[in-house]
Coordinates of C-alpha atoms and ligand atoms in Angstrom, one line a residue:
X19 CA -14.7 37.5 11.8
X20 CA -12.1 40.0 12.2
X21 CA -10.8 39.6 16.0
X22 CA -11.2 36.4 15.8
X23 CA -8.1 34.7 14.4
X24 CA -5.9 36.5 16.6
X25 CA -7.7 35.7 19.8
X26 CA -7.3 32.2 18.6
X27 CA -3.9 32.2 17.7
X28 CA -2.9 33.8 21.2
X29 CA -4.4 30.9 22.3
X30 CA -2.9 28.4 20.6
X31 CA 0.6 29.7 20.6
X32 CA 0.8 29.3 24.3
X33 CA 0.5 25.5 24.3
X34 CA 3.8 23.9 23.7
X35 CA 3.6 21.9 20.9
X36 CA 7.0 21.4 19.6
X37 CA 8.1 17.9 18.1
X38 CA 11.1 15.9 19.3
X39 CA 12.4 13.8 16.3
X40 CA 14.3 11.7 19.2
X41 CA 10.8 10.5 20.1
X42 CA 9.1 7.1 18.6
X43 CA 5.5 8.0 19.8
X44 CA 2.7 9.9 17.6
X45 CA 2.4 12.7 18.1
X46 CA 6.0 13.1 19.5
X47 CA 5.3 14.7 21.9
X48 CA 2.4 15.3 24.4
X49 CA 1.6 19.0 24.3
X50 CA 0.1 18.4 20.6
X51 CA -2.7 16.4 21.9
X52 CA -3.1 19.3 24.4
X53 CA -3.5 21.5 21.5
X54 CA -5.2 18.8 19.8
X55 CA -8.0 18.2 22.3
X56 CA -8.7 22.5 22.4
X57 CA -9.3 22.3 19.0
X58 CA -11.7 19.5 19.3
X59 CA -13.8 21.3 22.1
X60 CA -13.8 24.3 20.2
X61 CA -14.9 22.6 17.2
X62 CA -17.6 20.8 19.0
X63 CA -18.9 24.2 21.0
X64 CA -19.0 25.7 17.3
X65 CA -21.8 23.3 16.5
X66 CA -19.6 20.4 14.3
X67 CA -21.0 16.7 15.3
X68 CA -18.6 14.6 13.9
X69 CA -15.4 15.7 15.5
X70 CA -12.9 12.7 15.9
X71 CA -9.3 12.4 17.4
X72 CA -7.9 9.5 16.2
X73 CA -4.9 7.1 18.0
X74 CA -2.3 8.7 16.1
X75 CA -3.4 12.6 17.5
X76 CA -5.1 13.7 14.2
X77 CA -8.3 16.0 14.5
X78 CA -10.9 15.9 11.7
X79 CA -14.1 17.4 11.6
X80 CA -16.8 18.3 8.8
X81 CA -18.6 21.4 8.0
X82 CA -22.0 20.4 6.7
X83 CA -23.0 21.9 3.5
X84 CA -24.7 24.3 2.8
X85 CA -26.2 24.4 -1.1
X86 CA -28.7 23.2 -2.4
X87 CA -26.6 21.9 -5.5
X88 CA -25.9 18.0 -5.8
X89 CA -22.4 17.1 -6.7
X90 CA -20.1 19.7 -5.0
X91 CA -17.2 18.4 -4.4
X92 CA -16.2 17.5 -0.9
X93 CA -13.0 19.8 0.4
X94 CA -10.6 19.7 2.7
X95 CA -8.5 22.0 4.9
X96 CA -5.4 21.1 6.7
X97 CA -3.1 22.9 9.0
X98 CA 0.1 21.2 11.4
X99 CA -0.2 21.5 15.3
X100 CA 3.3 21.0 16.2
X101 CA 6.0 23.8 15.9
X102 CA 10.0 23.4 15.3
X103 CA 12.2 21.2 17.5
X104 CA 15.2 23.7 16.5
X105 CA 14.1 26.3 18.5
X106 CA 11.9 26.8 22.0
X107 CA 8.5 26.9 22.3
X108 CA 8.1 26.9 26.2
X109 CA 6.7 29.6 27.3
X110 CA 5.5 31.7 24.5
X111 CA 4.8 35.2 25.3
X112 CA 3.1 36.3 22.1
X113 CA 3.1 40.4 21.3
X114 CA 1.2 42.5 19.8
X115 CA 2.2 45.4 17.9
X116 CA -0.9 47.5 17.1
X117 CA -0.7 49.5 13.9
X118 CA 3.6 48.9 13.3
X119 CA 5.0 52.3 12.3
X120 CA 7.8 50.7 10.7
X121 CA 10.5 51.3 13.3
X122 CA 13.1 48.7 15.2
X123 CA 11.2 46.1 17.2
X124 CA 12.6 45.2 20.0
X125 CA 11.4 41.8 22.5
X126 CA 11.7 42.6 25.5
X127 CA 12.8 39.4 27.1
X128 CA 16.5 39.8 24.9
X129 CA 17.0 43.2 24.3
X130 CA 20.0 42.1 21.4
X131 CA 16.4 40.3 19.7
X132 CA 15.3 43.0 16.9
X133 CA 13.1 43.1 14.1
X134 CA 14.0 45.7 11.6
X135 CA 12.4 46.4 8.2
X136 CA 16.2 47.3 6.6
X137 CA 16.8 43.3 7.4
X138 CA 13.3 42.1 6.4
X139 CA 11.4 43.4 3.1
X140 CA 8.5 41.4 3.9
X141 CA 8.3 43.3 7.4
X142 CA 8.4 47.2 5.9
X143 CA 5.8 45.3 3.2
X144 CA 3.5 45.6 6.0
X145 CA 3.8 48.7 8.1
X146 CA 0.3 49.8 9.2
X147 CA -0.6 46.0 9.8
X148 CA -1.2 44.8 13.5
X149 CA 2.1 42.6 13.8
X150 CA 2.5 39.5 16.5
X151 CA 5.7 38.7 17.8
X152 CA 7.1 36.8 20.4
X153 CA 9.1 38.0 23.4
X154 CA 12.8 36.9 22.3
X155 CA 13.5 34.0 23.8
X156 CA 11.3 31.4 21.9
X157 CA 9.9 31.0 18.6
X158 CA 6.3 32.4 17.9
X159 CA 4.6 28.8 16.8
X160 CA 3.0 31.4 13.8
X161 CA 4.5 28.1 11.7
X162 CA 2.0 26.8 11.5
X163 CA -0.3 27.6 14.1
X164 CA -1.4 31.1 12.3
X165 CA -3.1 28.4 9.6
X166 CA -4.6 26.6 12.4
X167 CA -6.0 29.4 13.9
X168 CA -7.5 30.8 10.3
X169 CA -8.5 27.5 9.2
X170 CA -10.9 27.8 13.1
X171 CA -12.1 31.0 12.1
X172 CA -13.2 30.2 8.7
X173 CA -15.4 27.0 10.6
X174 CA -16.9 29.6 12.8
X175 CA -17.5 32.0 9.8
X176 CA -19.2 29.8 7.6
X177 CA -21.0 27.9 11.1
X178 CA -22.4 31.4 11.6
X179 CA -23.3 32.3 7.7
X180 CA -25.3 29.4 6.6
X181 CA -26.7 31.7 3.8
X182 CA -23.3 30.9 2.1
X183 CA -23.4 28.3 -0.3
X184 CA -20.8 25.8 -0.2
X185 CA -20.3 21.5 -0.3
X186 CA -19.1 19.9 2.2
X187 CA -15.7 20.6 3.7
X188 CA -13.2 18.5 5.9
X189 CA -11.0 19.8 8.3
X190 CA -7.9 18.3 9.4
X191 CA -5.0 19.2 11.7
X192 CA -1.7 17.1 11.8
X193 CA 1.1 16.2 14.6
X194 CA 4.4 16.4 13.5
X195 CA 5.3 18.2 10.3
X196 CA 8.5 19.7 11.3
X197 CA 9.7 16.2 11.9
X198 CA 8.9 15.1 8.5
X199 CA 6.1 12.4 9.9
X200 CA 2.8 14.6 9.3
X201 CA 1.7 12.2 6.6
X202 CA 2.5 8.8 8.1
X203 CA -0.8 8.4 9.3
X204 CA -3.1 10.5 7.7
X205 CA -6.5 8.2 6.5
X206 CA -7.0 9.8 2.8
X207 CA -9.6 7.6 2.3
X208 CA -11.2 8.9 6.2
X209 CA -11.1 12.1 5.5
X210 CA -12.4 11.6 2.2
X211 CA -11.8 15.1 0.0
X212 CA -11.3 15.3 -3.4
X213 CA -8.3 17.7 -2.6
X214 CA -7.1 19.7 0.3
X215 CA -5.7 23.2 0.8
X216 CA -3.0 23.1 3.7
X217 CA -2.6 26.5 5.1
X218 CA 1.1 26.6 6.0
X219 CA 2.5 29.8 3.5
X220 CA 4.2 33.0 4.0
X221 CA 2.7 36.0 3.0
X222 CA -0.3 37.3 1.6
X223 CA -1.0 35.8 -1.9
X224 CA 1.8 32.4 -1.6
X225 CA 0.5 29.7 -3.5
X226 CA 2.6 26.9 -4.0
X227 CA 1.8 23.5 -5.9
X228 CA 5.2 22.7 -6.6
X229 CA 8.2 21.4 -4.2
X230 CA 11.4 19.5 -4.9
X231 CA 11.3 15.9 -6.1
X232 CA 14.1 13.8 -3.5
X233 CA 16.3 10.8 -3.1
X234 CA 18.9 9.8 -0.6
X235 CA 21.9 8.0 -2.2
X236 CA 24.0 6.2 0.5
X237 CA 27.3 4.8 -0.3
X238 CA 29.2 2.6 1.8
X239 CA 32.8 1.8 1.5
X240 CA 34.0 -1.0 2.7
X241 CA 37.8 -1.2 3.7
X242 CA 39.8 -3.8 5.7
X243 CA 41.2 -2.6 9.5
X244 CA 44.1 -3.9 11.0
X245 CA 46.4 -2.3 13.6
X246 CA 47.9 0.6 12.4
X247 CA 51.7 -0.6 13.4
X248 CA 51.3 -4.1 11.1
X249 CA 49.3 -3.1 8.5
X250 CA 51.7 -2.7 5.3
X251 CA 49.9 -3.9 2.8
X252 CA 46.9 -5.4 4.1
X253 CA 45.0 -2.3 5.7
X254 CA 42.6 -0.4 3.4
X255 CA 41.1 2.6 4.6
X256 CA 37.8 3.5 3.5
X257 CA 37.9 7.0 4.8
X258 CA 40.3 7.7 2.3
X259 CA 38.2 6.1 -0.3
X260 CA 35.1 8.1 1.2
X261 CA 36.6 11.6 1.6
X262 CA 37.8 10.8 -2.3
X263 CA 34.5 10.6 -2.9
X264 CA 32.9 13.5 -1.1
X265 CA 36.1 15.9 -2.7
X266 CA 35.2 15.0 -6.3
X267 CA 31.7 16.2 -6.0
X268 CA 30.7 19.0 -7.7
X269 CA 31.5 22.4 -5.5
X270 CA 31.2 25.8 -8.2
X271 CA 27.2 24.2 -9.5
X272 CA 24.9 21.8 -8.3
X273 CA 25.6 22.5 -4.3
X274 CA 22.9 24.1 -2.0
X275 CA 25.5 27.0 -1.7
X276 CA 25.2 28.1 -5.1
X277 CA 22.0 27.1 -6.1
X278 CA 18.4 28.8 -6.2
X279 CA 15.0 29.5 -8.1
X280 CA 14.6 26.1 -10.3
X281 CA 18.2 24.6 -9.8
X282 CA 18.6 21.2 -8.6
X283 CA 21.4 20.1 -6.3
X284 CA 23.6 16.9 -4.7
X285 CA 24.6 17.6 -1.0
X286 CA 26.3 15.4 1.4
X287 CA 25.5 15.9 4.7
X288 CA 25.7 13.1 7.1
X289 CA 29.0 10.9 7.5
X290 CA 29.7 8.1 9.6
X291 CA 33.2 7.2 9.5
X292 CA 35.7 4.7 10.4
X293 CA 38.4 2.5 8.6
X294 CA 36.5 -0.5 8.0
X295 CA 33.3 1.1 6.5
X296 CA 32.4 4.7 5.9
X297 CA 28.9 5.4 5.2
X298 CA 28.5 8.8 3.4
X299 CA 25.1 10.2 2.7
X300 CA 23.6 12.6 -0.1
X301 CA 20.7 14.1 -0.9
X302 CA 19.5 14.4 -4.2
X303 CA 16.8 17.5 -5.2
X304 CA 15.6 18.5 -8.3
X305 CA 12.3 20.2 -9.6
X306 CA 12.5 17.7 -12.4
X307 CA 12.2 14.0 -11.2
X308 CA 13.7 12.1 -14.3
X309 CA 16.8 14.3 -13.3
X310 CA 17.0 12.7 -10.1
X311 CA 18.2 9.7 -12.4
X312 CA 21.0 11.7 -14.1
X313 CA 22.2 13.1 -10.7
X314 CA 22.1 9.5 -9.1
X315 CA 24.3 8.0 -11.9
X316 CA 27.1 10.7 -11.6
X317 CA 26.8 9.9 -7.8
X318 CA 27.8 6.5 -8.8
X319 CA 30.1 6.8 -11.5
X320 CA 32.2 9.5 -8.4
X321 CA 31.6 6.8 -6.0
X322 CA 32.9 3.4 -7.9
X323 CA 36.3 5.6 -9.3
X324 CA 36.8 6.8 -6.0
X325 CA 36.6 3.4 -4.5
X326 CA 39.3 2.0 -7.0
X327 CA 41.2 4.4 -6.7
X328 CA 41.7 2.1 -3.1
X329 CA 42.9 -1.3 -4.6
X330 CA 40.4 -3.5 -2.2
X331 CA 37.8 -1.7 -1.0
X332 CA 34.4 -2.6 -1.3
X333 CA 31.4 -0.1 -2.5
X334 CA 27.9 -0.8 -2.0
X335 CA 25.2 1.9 -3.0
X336 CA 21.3 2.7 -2.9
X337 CA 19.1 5.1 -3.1
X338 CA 16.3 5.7 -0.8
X339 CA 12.9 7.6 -2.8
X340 CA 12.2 10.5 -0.2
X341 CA 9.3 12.3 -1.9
X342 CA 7.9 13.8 -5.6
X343 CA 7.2 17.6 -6.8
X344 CA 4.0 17.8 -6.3
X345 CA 3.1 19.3 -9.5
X346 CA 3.2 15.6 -11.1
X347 CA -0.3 15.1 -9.1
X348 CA -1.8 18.7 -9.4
X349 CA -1.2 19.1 -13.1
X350 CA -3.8 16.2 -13.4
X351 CA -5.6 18.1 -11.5
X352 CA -6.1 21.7 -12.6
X353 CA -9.6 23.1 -10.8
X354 CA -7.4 22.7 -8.1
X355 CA -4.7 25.4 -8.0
X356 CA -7.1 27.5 -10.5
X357 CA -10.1 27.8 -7.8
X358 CA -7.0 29.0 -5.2
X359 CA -6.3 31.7 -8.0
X360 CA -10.3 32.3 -8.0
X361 CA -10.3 32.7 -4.6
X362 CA -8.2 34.8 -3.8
X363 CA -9.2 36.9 -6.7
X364 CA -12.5 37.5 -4.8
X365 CA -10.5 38.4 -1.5
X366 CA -8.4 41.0 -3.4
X367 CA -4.9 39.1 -3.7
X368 CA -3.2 38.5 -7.0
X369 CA -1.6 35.3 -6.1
X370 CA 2.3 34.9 -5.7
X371 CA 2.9 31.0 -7.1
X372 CA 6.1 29.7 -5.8
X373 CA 8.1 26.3 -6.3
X374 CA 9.2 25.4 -2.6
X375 CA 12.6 24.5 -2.7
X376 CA 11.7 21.4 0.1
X377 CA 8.9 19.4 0.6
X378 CA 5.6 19.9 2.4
X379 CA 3.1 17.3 3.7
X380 CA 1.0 18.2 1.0
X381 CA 3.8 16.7 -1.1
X382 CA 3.2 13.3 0.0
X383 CA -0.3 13.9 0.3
X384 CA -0.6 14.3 -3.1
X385 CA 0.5 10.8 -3.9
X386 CA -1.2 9.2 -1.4
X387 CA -4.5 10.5 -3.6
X388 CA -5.3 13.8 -1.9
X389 CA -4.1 17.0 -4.8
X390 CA -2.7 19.4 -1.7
X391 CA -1.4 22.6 -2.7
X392 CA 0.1 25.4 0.2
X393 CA -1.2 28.7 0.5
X394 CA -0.6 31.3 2.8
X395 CA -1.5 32.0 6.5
X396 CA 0.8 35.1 7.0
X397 CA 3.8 33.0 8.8
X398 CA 7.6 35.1 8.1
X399 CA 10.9 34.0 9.5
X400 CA 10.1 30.3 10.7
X401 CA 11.9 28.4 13.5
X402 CA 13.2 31.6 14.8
X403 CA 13.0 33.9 17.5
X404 CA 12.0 36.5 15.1
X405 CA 9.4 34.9 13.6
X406 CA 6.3 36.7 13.3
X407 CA 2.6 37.6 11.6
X408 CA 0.6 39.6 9.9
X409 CA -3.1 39.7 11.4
X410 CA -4.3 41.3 8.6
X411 CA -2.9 38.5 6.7
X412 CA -4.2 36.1 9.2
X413 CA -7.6 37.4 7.9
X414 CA -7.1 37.4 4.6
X415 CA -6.3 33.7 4.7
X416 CA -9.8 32.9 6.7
X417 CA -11.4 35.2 3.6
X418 CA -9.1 32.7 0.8
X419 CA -10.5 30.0 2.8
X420 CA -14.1 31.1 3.0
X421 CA -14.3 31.9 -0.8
X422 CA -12.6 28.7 -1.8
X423 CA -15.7 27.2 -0.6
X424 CA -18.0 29.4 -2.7
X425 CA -15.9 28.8 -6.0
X426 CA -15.7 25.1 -5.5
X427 CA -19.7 25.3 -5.1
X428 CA -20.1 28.3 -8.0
X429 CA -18.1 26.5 -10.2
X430 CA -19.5 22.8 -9.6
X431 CA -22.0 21.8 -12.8
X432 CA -26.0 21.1 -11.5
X433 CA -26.6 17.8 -12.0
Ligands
ZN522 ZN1 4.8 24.6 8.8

């Protein structure tokens, strides 16, 4: 069980699976169904039967049960494909660093790329562990492909150790996370678990059933253009109106520059402009999503003074529901987060729990009926060139996963 992860992941990491958010198609782009199409050979060659790839590029597969119990419940697995369009994936030269000692690393394809431990606690957190990097001019693809390739090695564990008793579990792997569209077409009701684990985390022990509830409020103003040289007293300029607007915001509180842990925040960050209509959009976050309310009216109450403050111009607003903490949906749903606590328990992890400040797929998986909390596959300094992984970690995820299958079965009542 050991060696395998990392063979895997050296596999996988070489296929270029990054998404292009420019592209209409599912997946985005055509190295995920590459990836995509591995996995599903390598599934079948493990023995699986019922290994399908749908027309949107998502893989799912079933491990058969093993126990003799009726009414385990059915699990489910999940790990993303595609890696981050901010950063390139072509070409990944992974490395491994046998045994780190703790000193500079340096990748060897831009000398000026270093890892140090002074710069990253989490890195001098594992000295003595086998680290993988990449070579310093592309991101590793450890986001999320280290849960991809743990997720593989669990299959072949349990494939191989049929004297472990456990229900049925689903496996499925996604296209497009990093773009925000790894839900869209994921069939709850086809991959039919009563909840799901994705493996998408940071280090050892990360469990995380909470993320950020979000809205996007839009205001548009709506001014009058006329050429500049005849316009006394008939233009009205709603950039004026609009950058009144964005300047009464709140700046010392409520900003993602001086927020963190539980805080909530309002943050403009796209702005089309011109004198006839300015469009000026914010996003709302909180951990609590009857504050989204409160922070939506203040958005309004800034954005109507603002606009008469312009004798004439026009205001129209709305707000957009993005997605819900997950917590809502878990809370309902406790054996959920408390067999991951089990679980890793038995693997010798006290669990880290963390509210993500974002959201995850397993946020909008969650209300679409499947309870998806995160947990950890090793994964540090995402969408960078320094990004690397633990294998150690690597394996301790594919032991979480493993004895999240016998606690789900353990802990099931015979019927
Ligand atoms: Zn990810």
């Amino acid at each position: 069980m050991n060696s395998s992860a990392l063979e895997r992941f050296l596999r996988y990491v070489t296929i270029d699976t990054r998404a292009d958010e420019s592209s209409a198609s599912t997946p985005s782009t055509p190295g995920q169904l590459d990836l995509m199409r591995l996995l599903a050979a390598e599934l079948r060659a493990l023995g699986l039967d019922d290994v399908v790839l749908d027309e949107h590029g998502y893989l799912m597969a079933t491990v058969a049960a093993t126990t003799s119990k009726e009414g385990v419940p059915v699990i489910g697995f999940i790990a993303h494909v595609d890696t981050s369009p901010e950063m390139s994936g072509t070409n990944v030269r992974p490395i491994v660093h046998r045994r780190y000692a703790g000193g500079d690393i340096v990748l060897p394809d831009d000398p000026s790329t270093v890892l140090r431990t002074v710069d990253d606690p989490a890195l001098a957190a594992r000295i003595g562990d086998d680290i993988v990097t990449a070579s310093g001019t592309t991101l590793l693809g450890a986001d999320d492909k280290a849960g991809v390739a743990a997720i593989m090695a669990a299959v072949e564990h349990l494939v191989k150790r049929p004297d472990i008793a456990h229900g049925t579990v689903r496996i499925g792997f996604t296209p497009d996370e990093e773009i925000g569209r790894g839900a869209n077409h994921f069939d709850v009701e086809r991959f039919g678990a009563v909840c799901a684990y994705t493996l998408d985390g940071g280090g050892r022990g990360e469990l995380e059933f909470e993320s950020f509830s979000a809205d996007l409020f839009t205001a548009v103003f709506k001014g009058f253009n006329t050429h500049p040289g005849y316009a006394k007293g008939r233009m009205i300029n709603a950039i004026r109106a609009a950058a009144d607007f964005v300047s009464s915001l709140p700046r010392t509180e409520m900003t993602p520059e001086t927020t963190e842990d539980r805080e909530g925040f309002v943050h403009p960050y796209d702005l089309d402009a011109g004198v006839d209509e300015t469009r000026v959009n914010v996003l709302i976050r909180d951990f609590v999503t009857g504050e989204l309310g409160t922070k939506r009216a203040m958005l309004e109450h800034l954005a109507r003074e603002a606009a008469a403050r312009h004798p004439g111009c026009g205001l129209e607003t709305s707000v957009t529901e993005q997605y819900r903490n997950m917590r809502e949906v878990l809370e309902q749903h406790p054996r959920v987060v408390e067999h991951a606590r089990e679980a890793m328990r038995r693997a010798g992890i006290e669990p880290v729990e963390r509210a993500i400040r974002g959201g995850t797929d397993g946020s909008r998986l969650s209300f679409m009926g499947l309870p998806t909390p995160n947990i950890f596959a090793g994964e540090h300094n995402f969408h960078s060139r320094v990004e690397w992984v633990s294998v150690q970690d690597m394996d301790k995820a594919v032991e979480v996963i493993v004895q999240l299958c016998r606690t789900w079965e353990n802990q099931a009542a015979e019927i």
